[in-house]
Coordinates of N, CA, C and O in Angstrom, one line a residue:
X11 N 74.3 86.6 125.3 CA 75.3 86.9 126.3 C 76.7 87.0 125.5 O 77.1 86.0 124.9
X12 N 77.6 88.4 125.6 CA 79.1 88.5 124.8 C 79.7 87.4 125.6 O 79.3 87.4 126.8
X13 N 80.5 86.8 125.3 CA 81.5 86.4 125.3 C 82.8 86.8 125.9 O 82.4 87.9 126.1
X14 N 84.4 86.9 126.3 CA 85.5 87.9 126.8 C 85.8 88.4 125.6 O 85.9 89.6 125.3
X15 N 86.0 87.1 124.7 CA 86.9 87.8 123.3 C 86.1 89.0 122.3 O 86.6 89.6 121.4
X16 N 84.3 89.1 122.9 CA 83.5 90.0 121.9 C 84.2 90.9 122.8 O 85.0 91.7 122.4
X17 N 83.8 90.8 124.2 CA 84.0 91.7 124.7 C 85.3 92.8 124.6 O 85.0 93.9 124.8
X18 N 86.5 92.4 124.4 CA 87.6 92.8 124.1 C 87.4 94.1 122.9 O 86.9 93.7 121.9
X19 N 87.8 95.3 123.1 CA 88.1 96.0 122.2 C 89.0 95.5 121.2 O 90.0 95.0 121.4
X20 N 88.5 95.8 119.7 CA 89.5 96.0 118.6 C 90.5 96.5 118.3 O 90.4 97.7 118.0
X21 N 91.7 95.9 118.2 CA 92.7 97.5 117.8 C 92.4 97.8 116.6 O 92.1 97.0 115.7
X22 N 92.4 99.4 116.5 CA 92.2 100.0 115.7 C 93.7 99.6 114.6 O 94.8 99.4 114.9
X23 N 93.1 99.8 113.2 CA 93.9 99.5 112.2 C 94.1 100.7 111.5 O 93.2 101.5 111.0
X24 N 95.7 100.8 111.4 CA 96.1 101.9 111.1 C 96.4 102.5 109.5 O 96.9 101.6 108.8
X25 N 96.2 103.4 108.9 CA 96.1 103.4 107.3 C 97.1 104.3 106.9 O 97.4 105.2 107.7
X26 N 97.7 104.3 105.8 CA 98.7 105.5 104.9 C 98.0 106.1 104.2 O 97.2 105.8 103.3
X27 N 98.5 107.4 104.8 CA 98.0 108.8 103.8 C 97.4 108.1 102.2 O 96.2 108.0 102.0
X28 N 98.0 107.8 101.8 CA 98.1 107.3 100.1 C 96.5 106.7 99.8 O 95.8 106.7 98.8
X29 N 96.3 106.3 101.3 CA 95.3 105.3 101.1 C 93.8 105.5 101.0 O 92.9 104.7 100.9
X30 N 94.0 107.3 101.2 CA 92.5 108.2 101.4 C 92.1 108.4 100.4 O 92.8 108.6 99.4
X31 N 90.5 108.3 100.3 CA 89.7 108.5 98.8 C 88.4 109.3 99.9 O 88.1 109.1 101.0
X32 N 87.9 110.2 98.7 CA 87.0 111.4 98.9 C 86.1 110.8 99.3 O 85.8 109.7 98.9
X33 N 85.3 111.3 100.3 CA 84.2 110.9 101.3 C 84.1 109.7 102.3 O 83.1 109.1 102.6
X34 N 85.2 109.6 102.5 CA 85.6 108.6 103.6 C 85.7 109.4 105.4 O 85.7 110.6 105.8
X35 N 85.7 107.8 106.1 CA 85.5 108.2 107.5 C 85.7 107.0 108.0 O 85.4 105.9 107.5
X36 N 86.4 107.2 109.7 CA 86.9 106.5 110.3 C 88.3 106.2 110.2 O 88.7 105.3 110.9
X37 N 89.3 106.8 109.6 CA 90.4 106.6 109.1 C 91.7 106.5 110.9 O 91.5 107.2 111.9
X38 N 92.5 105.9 110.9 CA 93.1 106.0 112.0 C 94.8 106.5 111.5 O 95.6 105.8 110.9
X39 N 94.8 107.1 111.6 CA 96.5 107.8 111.0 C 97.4 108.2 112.1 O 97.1 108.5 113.2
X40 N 99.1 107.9 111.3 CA 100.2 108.6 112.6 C 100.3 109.2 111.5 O 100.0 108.7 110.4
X41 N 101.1 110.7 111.8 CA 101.3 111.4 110.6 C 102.0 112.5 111.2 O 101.6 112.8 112.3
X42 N 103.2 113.4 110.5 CA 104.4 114.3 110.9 C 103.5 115.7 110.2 O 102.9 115.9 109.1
X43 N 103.7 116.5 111.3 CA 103.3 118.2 111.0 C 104.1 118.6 109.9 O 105.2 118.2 110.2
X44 N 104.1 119.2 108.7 CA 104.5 120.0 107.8 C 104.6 121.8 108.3 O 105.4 122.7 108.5
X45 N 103.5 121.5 108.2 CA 103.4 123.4 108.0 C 102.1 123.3 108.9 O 101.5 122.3 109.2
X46 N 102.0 124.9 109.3 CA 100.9 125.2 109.7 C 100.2 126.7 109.8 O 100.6 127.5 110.7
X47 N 99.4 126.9 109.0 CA 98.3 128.6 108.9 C 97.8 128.7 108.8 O 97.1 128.4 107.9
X48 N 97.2 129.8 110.1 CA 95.8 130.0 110.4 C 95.2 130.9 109.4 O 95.7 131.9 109.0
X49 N 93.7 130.3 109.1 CA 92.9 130.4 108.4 C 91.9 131.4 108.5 O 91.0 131.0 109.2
X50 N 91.7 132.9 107.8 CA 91.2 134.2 108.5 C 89.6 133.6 108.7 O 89.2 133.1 107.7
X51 N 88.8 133.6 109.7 CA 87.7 133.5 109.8 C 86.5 135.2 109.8 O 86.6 136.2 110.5
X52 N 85.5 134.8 108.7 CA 84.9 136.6 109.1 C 84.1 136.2 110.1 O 83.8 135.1 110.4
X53 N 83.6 137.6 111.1 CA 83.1 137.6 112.0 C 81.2 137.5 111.2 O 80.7 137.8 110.1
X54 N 80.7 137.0 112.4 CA 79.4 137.2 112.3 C 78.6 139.0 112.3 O 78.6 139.6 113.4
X55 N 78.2 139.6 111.2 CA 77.9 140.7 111.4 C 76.7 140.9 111.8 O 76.7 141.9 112.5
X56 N 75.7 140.3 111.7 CA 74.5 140.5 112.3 C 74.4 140.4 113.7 O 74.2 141.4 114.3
X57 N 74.5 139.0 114.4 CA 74.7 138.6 116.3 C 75.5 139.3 117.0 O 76.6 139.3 116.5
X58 N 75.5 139.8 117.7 CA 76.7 140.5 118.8 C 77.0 139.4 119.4 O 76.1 138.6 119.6
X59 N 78.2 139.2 119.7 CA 79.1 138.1 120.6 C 78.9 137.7 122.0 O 79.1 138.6 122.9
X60 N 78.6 136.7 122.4 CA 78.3 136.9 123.4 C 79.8 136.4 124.3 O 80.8 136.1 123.8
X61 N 79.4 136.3 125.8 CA 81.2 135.7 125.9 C 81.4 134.3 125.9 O 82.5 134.0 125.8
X62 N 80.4 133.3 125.9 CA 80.7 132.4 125.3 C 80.4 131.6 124.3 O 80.1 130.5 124.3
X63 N 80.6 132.1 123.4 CA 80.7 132.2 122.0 C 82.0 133.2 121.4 O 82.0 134.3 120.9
X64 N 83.0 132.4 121.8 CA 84.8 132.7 121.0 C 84.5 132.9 119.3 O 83.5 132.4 118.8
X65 N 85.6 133.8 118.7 CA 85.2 133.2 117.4 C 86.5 132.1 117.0 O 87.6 132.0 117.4
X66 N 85.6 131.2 115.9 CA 86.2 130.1 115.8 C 87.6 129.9 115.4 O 87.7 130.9 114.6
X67 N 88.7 129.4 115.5 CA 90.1 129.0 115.1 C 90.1 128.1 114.1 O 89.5 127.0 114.3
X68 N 90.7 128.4 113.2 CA 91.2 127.7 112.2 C 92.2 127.3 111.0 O 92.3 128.0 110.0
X69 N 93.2 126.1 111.3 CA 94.1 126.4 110.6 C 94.2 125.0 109.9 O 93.8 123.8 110.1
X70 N 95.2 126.0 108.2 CA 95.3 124.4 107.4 C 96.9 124.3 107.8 O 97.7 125.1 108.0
X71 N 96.8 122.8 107.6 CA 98.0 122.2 108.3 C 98.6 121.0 107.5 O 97.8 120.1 107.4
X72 N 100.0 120.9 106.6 CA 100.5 120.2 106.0 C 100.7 118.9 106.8 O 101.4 119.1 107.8
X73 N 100.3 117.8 106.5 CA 100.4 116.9 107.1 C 100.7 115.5 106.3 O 100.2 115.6 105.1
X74 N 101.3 114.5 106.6 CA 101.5 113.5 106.0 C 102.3 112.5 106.6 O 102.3 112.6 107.8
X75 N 103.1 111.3 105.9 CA 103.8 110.1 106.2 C 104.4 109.6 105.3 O 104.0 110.0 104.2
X76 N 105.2 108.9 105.2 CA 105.9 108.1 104.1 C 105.8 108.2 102.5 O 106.7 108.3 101.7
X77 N 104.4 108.0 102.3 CA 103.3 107.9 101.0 C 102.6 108.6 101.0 O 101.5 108.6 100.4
X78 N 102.9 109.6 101.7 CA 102.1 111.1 100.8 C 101.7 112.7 102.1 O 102.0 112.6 103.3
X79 N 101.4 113.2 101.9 CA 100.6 114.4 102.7 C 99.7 114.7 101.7 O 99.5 114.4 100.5
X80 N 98.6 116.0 103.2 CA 97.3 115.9 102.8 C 97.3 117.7 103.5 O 98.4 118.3 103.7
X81 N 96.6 118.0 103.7 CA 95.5 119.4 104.2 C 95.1 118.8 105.3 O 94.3 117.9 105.2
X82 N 95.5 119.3 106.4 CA 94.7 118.5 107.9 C 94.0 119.7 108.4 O 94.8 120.6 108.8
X83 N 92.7 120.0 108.4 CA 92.0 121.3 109.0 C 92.1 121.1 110.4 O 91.4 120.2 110.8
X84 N 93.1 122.0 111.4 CA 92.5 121.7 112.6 C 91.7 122.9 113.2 O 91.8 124.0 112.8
X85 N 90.7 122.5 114.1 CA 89.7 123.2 114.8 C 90.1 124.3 116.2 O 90.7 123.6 117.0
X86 N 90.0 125.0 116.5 CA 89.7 125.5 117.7 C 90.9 125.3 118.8 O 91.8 126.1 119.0
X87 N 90.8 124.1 119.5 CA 91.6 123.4 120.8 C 92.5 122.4 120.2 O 93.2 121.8 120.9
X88 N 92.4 122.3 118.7 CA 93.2 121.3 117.7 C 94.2 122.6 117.2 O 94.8 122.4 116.2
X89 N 94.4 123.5 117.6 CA 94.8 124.8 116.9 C 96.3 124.3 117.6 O 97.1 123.8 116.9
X90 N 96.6 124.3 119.1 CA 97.6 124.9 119.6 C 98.4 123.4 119.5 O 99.6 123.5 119.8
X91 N 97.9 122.1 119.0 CA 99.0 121.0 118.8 C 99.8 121.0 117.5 O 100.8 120.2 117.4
X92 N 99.4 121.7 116.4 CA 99.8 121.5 115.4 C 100.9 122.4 115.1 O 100.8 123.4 114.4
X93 N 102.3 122.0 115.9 CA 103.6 122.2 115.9 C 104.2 121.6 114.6 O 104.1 120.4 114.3
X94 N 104.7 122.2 113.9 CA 105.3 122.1 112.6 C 106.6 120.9 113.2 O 107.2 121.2 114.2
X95 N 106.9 119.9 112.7 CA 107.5 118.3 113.3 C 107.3 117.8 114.2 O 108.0 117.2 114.9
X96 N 105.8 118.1 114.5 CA 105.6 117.4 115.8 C 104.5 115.8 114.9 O 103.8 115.8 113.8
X97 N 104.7 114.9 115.6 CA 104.3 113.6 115.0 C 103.1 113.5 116.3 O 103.4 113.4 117.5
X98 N 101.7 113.4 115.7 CA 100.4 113.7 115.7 C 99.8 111.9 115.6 O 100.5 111.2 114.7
X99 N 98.8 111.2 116.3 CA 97.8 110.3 115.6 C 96.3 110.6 115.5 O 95.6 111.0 116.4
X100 N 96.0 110.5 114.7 CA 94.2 110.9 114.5 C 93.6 109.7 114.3 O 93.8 109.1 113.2
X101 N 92.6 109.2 115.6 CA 92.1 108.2 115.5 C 90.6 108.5 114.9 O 90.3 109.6 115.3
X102 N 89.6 107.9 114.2 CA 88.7 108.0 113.5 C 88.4 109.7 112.7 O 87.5 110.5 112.8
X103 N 90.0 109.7 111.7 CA 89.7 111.1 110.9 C 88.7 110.8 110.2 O 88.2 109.7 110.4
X104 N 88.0 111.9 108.7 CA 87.8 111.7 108.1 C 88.0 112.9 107.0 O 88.4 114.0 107.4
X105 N 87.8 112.6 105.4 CA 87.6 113.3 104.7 C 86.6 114.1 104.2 O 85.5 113.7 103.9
X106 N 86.9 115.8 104.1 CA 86.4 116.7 103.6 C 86.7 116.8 102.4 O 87.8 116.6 101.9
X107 N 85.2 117.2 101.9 CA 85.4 117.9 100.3 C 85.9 119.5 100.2 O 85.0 120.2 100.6
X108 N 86.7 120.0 99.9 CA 86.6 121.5 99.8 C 87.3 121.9 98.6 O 88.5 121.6 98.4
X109 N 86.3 122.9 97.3 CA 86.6 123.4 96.6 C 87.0 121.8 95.4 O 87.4 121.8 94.3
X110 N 86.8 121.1 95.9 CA 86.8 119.9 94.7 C 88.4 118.9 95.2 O 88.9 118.0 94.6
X111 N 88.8 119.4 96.4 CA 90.0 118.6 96.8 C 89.6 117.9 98.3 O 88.5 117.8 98.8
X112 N 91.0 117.2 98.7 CA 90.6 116.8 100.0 C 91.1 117.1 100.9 O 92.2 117.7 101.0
X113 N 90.2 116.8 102.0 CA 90.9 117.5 103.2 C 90.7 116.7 104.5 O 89.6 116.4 105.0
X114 N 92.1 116.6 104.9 CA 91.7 115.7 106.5 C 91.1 116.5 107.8 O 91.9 117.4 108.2
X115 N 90.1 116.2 108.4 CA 89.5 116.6 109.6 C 89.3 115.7 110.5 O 89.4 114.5 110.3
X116 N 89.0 116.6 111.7 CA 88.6 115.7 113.1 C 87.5 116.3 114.1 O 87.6 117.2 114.8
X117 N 86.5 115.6 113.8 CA 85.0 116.2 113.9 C 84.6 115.2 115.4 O 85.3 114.2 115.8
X118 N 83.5 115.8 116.0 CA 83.7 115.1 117.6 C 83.8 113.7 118.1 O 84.1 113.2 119.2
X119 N 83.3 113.1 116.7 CA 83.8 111.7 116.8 C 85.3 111.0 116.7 O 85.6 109.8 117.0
X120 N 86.3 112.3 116.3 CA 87.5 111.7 116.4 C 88.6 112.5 117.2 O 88.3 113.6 117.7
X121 N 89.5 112.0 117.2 CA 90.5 113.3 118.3 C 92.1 113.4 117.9 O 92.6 112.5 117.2
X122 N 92.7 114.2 118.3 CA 93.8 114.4 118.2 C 94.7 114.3 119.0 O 94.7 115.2 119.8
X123 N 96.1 113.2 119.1 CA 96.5 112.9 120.1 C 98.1 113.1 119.4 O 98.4 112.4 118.4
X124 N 99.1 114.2 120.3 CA 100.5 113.7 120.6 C 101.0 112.5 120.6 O 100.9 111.7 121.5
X125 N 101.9 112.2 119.4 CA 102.4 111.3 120.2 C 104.2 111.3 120.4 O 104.7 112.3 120.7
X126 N 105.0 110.2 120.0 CA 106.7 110.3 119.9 C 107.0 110.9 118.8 O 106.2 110.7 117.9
X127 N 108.1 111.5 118.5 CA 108.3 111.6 117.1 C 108.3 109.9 116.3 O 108.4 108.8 116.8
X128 N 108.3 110.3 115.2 CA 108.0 109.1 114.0 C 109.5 109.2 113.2 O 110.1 110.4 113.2
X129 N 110.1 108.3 112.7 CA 111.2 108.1 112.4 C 111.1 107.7 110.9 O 111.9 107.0 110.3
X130 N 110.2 108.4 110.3 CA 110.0 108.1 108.9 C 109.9 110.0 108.2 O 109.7 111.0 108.9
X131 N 110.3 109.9 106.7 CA 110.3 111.2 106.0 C 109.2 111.2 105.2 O 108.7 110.2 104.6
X132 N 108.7 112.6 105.3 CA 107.1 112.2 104.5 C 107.7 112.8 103.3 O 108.5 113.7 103.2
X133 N 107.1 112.0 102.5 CA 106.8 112.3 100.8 C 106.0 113.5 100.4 O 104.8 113.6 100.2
X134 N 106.6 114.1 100.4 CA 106.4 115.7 100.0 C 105.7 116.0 98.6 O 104.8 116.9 98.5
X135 N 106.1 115.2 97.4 CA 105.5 115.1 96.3 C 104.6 114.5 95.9 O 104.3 114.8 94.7
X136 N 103.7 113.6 96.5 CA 102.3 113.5 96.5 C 101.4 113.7 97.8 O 101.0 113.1 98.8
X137 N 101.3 115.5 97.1 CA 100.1 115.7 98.2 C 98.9 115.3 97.4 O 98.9 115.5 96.2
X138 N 97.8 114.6 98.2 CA 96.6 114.1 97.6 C 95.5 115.5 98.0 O 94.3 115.3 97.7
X139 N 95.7 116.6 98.5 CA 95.4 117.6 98.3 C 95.2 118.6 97.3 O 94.4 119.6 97.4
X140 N 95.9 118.5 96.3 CA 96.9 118.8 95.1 C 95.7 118.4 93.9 O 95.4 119.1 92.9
X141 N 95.0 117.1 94.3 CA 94.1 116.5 93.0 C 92.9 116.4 93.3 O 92.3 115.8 94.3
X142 N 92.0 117.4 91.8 CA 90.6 118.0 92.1 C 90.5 116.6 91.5 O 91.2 115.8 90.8
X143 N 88.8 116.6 92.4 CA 87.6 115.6 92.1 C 86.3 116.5 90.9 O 86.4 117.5 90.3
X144 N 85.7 115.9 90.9 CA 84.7 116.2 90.1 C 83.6 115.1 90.5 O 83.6 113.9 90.6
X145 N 82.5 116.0 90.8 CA 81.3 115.1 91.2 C 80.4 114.9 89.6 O 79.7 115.7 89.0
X146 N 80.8 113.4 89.4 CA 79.8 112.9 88.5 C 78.6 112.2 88.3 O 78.7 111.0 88.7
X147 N 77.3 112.5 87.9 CA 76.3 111.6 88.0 C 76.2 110.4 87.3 O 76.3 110.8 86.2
X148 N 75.9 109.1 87.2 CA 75.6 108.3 86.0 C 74.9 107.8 86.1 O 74.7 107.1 87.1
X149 N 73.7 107.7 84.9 CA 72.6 107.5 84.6 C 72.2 105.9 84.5 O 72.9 104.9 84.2
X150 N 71.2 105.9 84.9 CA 71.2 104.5 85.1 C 70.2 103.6 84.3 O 70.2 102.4 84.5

């Protein structure tokens, strides 16, 4: 039998840009729009379209806080919030690999929510987007 206090939702705990490492998930972020451009998608050449099946939206989006910015991929219905100074929270983001860098996403387990503006300047000079990984194996 839970208890009130199991019962009780956790607040979610909030993290700094700075604080992302490659293949992570669950991350809870406030974070200020940079930039934002959509991303040419090719069409499917083989399927004919049907009408519901849109083709997909996609844009990369400078994003960050205090301790750094990142590449925030938004999706489709994530397209039309990403107002260049608009201050954004992404509750359970996570990181993508792309091309050997990182990149912040929000896949159906997480969402994108408006919120006030943020009263902080993001650090422009460490984008952690900026620094390739390399997948290494080690032998064991």
């Amino acid at each position: 039998m839970a208890t009130a206090a199991a019962a009780e939702k956790r607040k979610p705990v909030f993290i700094k840009v700075e604080e992302l490492k490659p293949g992570t998930n669950g991350h809870n972020l406030t974070v200020k729009i940079l930039d934002s451009k959509p991303v040419p998608v090719p069409k499917p050449r083989h399927a004919p379209m049907s009408l519901s099946q849109r083709p997909a939206r996609i844009n990369e989006c400078l994003v960050g806080d205090e301790t750094g910015c990142i590449v925030f991929t938004a999706r489709n219905e994530q397209v039309e919030m990403m107002n260049p100074g608009a201050t954004i929270i992404l509750p359970n983001a996570k990181i993508d690999m792309f091309k050997g860098s990182m990149r912040l996403a929000v896949d159906k387990w997480g969402r994108v929510e408006v919120a006030e503006p943020a009263n902080f300047a993001v650090k422009e000079n460490n984008n952690l987007s900026l620094v390739e990984y390399e997948l290494v194996t080690v032998q064991a």
